[in-house]
Coordinates of N, CA and C in Angstrom, one line a residue:
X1 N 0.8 -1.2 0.0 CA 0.0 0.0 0.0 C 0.9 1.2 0.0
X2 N 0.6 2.1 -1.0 CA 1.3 3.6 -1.2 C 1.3 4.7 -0.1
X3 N 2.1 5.3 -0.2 CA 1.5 6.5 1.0 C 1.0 7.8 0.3
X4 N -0.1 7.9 1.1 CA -0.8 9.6 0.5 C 0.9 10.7 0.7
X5 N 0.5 11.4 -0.2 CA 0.8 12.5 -0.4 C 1.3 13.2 0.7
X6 N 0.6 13.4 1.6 CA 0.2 14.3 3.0 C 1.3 13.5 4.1
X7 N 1.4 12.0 4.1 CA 2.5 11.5 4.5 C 2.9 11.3 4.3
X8 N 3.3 11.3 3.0 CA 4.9 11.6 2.5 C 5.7 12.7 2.9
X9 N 5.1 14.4 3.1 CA 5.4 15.5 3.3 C 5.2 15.5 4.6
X10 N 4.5 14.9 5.5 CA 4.8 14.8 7.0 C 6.2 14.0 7.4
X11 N 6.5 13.2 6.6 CA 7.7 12.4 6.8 C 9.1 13.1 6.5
X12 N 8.6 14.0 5.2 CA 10.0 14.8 5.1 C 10.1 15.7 5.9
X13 N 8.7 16.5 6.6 CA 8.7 18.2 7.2 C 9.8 17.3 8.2
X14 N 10.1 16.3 8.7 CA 10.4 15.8 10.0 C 12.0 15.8 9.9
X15 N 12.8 15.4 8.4 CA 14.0 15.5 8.3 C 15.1 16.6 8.8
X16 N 15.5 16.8 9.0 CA 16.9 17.7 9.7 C 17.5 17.8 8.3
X17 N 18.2 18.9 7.9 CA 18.5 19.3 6.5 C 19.9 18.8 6.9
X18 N 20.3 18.8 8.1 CA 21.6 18.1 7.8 C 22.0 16.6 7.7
X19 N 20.2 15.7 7.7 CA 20.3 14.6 7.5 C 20.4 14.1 5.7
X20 N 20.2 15.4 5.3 CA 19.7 14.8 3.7 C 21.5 15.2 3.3
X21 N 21.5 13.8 2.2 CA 22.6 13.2 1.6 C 22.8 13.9 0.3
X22 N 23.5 14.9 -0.2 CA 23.3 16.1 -1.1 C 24.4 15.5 -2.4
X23 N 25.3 14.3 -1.5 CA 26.6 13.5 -2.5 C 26.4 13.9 -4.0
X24 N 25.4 13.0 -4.3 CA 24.8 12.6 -5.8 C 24.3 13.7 -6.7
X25 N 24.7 15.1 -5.9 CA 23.8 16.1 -6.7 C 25.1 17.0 -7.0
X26 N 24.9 17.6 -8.7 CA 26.3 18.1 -8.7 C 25.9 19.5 -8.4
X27 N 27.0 20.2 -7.8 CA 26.8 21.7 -7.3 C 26.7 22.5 -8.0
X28 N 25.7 23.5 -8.0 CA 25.5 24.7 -9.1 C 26.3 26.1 -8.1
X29 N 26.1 26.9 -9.3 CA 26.9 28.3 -9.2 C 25.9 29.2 -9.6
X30 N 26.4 30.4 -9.3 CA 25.6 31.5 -10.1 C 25.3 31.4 -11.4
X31 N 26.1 30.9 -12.5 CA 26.4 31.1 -13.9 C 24.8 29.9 -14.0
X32 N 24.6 28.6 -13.4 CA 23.7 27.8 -13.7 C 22.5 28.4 -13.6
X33 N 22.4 29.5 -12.6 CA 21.1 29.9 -12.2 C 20.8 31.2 -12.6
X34 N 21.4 31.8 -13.5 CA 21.9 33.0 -14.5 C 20.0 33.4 -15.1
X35 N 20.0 32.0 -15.8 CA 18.6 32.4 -16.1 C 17.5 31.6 -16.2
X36 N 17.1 30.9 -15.0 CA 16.3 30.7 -14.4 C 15.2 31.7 -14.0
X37 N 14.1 31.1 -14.2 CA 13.0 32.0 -14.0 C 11.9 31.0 -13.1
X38 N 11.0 31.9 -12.1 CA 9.9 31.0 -11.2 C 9.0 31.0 -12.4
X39 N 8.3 30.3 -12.4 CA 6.9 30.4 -12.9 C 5.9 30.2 -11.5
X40 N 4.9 31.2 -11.6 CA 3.9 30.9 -10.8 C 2.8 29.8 -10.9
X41 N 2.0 29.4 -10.1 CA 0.5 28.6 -10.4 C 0.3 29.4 -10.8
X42 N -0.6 28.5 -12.3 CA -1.8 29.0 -12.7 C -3.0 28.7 -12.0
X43 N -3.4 30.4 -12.1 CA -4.6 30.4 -11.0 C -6.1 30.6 -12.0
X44 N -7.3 29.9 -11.5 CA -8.0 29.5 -12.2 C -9.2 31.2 -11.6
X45 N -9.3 32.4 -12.1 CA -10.3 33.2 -12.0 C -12.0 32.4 -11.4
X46 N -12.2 32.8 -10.6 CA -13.3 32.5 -9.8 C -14.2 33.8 -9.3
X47 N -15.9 33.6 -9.2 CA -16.6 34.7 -8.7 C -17.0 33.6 -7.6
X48 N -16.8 34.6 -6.2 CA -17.1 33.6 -4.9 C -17.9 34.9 -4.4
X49 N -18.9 34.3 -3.5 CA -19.7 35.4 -3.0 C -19.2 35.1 -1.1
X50 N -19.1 35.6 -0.8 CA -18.5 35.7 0.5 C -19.2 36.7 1.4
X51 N -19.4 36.8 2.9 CA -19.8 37.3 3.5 C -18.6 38.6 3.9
X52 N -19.3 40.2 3.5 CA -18.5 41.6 4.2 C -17.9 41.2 5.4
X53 N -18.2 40.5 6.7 CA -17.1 40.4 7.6 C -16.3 38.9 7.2
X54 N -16.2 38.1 6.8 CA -15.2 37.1 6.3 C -14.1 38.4 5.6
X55 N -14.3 38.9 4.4 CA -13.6 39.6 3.8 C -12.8 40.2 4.2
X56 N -13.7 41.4 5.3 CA -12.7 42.2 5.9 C -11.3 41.9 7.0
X57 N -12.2 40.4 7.1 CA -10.8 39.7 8.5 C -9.6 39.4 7.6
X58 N -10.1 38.6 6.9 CA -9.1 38.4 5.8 C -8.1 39.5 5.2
X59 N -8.8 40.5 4.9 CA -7.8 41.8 4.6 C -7.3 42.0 6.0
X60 N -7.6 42.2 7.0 CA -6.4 42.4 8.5 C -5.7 41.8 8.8
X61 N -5.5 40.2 8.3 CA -4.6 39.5 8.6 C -3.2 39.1 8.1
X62 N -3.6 40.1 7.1 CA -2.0 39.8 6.4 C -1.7 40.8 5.4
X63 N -0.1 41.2 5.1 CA 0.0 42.0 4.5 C -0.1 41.7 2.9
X64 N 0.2 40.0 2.6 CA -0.4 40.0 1.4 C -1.5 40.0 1.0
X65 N -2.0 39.6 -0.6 CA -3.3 39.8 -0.9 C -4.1 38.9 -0.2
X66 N -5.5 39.5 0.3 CA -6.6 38.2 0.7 C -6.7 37.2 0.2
X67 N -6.6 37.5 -1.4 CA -7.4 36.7 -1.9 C -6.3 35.1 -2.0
X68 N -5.0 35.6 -1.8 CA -3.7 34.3 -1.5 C -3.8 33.5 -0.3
X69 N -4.2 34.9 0.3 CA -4.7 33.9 1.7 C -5.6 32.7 2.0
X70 N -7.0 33.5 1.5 CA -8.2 32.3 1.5 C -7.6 31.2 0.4
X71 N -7.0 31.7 -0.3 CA -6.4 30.5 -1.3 C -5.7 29.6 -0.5
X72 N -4.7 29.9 0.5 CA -4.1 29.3 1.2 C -4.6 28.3 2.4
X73 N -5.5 29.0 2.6 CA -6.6 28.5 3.7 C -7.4 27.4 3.2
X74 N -7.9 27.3 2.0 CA -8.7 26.5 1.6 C -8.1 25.3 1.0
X75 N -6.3 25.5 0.6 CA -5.4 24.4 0.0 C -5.0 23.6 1.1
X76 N -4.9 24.1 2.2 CA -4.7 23.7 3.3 C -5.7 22.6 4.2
X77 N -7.0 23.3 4.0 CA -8.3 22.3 3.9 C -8.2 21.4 3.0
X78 N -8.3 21.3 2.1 CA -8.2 20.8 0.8 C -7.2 19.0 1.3
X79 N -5.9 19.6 1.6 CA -4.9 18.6 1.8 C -5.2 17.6 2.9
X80 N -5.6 18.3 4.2 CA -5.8 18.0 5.2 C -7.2 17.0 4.7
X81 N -8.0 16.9 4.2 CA -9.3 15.8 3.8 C -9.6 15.3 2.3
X82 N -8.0 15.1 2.1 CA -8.1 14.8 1.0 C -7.8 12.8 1.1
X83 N -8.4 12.2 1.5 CA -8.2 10.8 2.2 C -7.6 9.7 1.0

C-alpha cells in the first residue's frame, strides 16, 4: 500500500537538513542559475460570494493579498481531507 501525499510531506517536514545526503547532486553556481525564471501557479479566476465580515478579517490578517490567503486556507483544507 502507497503512502498519500500528506505522509509523505509529513515524513519529510520531519527530516533535519543536515540529515539529507546532497553527495549525488552536482553543485550549481551563479552562472547555472543566470537564467532561471519561477513560474507561478496558474490560477483558475473564480466569482465567490463571501460574506462583508469574512472579507474584511481576511484583509487584516495579512500584509499580502486576501485573496492568497483564503487560497491558502482553503489548499490547506483541501490537503488536510483529501483521504
Amino acid at each position: 500500500m502507497s503512502m498519500s501525499r500528506e505522509e509523505q510531506l509529513k515524513i519529510l517536514g520531519q527530516i533535519k537538513d543536515s540529515d539529507i545526503d546532497y553527495s549525488d547532486i552536482p553543485a550549481t553556481d551563479a552562472k547555472f542559475w543566470q537564467e532561471a525564471t519561477v513560474n507561478p501557479p496558474i490560477k483558475v479566476p473564480v466569482t465567490l460570494q463571501l460574506d462583508p465580515s469574512v472579507v474584511a478579517w481576511y484583509k487584516q490578517q495579512s500584509s499580502q493579498e486576501y485573496q492568497t490567503l483564503i487560497n491558502a486556507v482553503l489548499e490547506k483544507y483541501m490537503l488536510e481531507h483529501n483521504c
